[in-house]
C-alpha positions as semicolon CSV with decimal commas, in nm:
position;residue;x (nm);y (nm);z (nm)
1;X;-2,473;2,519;-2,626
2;X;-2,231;2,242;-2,736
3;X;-2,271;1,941;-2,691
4;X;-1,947;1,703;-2,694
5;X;-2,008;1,443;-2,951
6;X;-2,126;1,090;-2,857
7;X;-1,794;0,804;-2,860
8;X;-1,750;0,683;-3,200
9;X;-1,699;0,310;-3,300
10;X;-1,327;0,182;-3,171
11;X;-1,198;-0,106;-3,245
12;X;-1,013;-0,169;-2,937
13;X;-1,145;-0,139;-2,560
14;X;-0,812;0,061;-2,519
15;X;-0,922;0,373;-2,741
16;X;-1,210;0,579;-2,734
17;X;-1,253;0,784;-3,050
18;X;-1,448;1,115;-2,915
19;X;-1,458;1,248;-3,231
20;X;-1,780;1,423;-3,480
21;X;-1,888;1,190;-3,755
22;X;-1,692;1,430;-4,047
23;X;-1,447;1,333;-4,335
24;X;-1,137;1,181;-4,299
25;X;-0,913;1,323;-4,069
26;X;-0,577;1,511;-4,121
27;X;-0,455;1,384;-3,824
28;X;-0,502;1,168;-3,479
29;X;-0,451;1,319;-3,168
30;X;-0,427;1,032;-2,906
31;X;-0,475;1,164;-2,526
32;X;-0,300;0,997;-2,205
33;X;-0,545;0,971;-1,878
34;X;-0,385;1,098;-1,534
35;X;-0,378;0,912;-1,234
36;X;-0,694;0,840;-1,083
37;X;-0,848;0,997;-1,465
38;X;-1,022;0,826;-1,750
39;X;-1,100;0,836;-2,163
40;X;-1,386;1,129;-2,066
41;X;-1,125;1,400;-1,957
42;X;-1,075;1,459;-2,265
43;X;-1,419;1,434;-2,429
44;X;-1,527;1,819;-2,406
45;X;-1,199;1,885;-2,616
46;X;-1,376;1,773;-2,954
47;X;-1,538;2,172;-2,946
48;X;-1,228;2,287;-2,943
49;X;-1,046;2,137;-3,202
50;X;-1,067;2,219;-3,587
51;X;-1,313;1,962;-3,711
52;X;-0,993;1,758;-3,938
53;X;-0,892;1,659;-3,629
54;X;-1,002;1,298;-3,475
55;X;-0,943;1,283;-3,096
56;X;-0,929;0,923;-2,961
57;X;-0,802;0,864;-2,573
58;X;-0,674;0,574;-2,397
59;X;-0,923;0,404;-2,145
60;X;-0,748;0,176;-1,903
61;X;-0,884;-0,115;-1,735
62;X;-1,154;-0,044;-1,433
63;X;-1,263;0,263;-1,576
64;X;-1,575;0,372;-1,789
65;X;-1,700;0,070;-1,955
66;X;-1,417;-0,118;-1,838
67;X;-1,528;-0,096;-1,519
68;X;-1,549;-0,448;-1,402
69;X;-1,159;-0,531;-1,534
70;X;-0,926;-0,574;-1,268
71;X;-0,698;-0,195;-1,270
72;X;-0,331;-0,283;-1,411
73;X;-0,039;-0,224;-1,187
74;X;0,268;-0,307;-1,376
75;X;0,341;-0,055;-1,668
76;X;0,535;-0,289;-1,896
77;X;0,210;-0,487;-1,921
78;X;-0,020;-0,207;-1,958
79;X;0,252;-0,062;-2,237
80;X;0,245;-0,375;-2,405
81;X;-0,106;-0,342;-2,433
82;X;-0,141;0,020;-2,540
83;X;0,164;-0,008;-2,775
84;X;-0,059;-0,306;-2,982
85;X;-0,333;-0,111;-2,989
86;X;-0,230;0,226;-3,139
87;X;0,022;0,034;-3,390
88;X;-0,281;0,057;-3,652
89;X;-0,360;0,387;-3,550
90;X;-0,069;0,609;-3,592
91;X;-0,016;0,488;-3,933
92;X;-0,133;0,817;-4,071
93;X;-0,008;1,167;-3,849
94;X;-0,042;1,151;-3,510
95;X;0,033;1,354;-3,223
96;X;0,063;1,169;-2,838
97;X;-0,062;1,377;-2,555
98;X;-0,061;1,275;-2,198
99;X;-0,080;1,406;-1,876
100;X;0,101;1,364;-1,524
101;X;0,091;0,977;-1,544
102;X;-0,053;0,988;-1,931
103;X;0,289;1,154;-2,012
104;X;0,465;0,871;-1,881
105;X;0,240;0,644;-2,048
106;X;0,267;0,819;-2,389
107;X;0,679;0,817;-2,351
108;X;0,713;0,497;-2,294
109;X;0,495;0,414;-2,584
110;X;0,669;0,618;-2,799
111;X;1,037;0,420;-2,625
112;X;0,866;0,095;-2,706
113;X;0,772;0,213;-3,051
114;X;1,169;0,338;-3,139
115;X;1,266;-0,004;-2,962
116;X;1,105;-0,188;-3,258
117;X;1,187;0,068;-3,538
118;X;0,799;0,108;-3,557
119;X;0,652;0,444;-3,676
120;X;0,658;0,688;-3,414
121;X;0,388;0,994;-3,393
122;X;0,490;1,335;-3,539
123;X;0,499;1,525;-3,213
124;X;0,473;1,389;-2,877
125;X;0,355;1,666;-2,612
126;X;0,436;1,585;-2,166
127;X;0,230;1,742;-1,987
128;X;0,185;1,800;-1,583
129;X;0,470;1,556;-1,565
130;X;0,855;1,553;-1,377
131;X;1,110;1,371;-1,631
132;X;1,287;1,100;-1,477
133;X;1,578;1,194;-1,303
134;X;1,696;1,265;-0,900
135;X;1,381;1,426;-0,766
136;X;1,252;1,385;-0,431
137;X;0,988;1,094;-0,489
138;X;0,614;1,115;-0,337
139;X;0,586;0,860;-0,053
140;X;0,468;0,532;-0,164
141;X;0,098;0,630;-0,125
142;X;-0,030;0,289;-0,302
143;X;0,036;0,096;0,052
144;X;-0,135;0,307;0,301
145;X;-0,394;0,195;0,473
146;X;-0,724;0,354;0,295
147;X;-0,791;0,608;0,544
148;X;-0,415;0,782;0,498
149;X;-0,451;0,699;0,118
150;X;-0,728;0,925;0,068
151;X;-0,619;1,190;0,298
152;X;-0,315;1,215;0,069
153;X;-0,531;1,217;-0,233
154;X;-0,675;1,513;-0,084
155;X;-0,401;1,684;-0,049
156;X;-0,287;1,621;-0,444
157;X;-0,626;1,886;-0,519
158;X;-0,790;1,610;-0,799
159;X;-1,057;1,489;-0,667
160;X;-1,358;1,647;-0,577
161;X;-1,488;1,682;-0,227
162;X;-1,847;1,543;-0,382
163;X;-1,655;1,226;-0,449
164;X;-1,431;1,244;-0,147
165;X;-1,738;1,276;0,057
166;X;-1,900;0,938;-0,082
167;X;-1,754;0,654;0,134
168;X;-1,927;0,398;-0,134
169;X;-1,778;0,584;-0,430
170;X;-1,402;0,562;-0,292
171;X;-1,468;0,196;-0,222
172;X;-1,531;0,163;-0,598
173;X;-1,235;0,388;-0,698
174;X;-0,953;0,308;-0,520
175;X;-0,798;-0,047;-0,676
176;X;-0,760;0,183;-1,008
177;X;-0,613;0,470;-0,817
178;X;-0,423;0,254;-0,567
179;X;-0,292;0,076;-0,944
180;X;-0,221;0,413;-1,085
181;X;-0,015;0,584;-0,807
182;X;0,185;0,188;-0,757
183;X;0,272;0,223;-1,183
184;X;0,418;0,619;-1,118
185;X;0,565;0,533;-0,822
186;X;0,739;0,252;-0,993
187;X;0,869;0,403;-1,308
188;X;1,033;0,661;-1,060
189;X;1,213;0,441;-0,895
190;X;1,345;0,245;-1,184
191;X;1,433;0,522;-1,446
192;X;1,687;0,808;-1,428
193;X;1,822;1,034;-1,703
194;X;2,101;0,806;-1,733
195;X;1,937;0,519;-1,848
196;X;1,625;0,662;-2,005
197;X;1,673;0,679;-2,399
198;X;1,713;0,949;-2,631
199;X;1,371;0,980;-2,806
200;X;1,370;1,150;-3,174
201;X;1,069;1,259;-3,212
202;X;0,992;1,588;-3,174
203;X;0,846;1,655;-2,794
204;X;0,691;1,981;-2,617
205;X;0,625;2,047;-2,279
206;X;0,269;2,152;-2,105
207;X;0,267;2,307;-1,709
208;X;0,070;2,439;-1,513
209;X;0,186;2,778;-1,368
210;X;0,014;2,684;-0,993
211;X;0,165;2,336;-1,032
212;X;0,333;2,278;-0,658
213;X;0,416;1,955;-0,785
214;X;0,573;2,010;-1,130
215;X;0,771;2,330;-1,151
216;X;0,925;2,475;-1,398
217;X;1,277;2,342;-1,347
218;X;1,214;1,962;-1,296
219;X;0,941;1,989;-1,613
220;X;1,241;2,131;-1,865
221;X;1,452;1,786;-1,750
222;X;1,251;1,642;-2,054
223;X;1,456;1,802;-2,267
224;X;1,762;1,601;-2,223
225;X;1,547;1,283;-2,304
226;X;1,450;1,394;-2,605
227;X;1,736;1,438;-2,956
228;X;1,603;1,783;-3,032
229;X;1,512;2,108;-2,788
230;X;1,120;2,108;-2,757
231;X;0,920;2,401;-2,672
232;X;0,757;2,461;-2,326
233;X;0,427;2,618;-2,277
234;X;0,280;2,744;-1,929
235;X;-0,077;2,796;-1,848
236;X;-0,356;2,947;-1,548
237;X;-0,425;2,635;-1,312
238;X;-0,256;2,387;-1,081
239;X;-0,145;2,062;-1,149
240;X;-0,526;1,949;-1,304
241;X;-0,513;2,265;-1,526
242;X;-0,638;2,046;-1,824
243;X;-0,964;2,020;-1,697
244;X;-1,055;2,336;-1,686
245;X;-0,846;2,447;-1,995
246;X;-0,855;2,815;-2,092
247;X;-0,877;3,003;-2,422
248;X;-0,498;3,005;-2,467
249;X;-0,419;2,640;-2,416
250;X;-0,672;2,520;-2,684
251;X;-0,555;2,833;-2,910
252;X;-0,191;2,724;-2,833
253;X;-0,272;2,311;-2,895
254;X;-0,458;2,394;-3,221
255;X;-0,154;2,598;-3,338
256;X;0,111;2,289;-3,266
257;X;-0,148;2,058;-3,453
258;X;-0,179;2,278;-3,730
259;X;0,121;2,229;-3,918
260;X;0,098;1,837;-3,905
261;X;-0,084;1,638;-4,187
């Protein structure tokens, strides 16, 4: 049986290095929480990933060990804070991925970064995520009243009926979801293709083939946010297909990470 390896020493409550004690690594790959997710999501990956690889992920306020920090609910901020964390990190190759709210996360990251002329990571991969543009926008689900707020969150298919069922554990998680769902619904409303900048580094798309929220269509809009055409992959699963990843999407990560280093 394997057993995902223990967190490794960080320095910085933003990153969580998930990563086997081994040599130094050829390269970082830095992983973007969902809405509503945290640094574990992407724990189990460590088994799947050639062993020259160090996985870190972000871990945002109110979640984890970070439990008792008030959740963030203004992205500049929370960029700000990210951004000055990974500065030190991505100094050797790294690779950005992030999911459904992670992807906007890791793109504006990677905006800030090109902002300041900093270095940017070799690849940055969007996963689970609409680009910005003239969609039709999710109602503001951060006011409702609780009751209608989780009865939408049970509709989005994320959360598990264990948890849904646990009136004390929604008391605990809703500020960080209610934070999460205010920071998408913001960047929606403020950015459109128009105004969002060309990014140069080089950028490939993740979906979900049973994603009723992402399809194909409003996924590929990255493209024209990006200098150069990026590839788009589609895997099994709906919109949470990450965490229950199959053969092929690990096989098809390792092969984009390969190259790099």
């Amino acid at each position: 049986m394997n057993i995902s390896a223990p967190c490794q020493e960080s320095h910085s409550p933003w990153v969580l290095n998930w990563s086997k004690a081994s040599r130094k690594p050829r390269l970082r790959l830095i992983c973007f929480p969902f809405a509503g997710g945290n640094a574990n999501t992407y724990r189990p990956w460590v088994d799947h990933l050639p062993s020259d690889i160090e996985l870190l992920a972000i871990q945002l306020p109110g979640r984890g060990a970070r439990f008792n920090e008030p959740p963030m609910a203004e992205l500049p901020v929370l960029i700000e804070h990210i951004t000055e964390a990974l500065e030190p990190l991505i100094q050797m190759p790294s690779v950005f991925f992030g999911h459904s709210m992670g992807a906007i996360m890791a793109y504006e990251v990677c905006t800030t970064l090109q902002r300041s002329n900093k270095e940017l990571p070799a690849l940055l991969i969007l996963s689970a995520c609409n680009a910005p543009g003239p969609i039709q926008q999710r109602a503001a689900l951060h006011t409702l009243p609780s009751k209608s707020f989780w009865k939408e969150v049970q509709m989005i298919n994320g959360t598990s009926d264990d948890v849904l069922n646990n009136p004390e554990l929604l008391e605990l998680l809703e500020p960080s979801l209610r934070a999460d769902f205010k920071i998408v619904y913001d960047w929606r409303q403020l950015n459109t293709q128009s105004e969002a900048p060309k990014l140069s580094v080089p950028m490939v798309l993740f979906g979900g083939k049973d994603d009723d929220s992402v399809n194909l269509e409003h996924l590929q809009m990255w493209q024209k946010c990006f200098s150069e055409i990026g590839q788009t992959h589609l895997f099994s699963g709906d919109h949470f297909f990450i965490q229950d990843p199959t053969p092929t999407f690990f096989s098809t990560l390792s092969g984009l990470l390969a190259p790099i280093g």
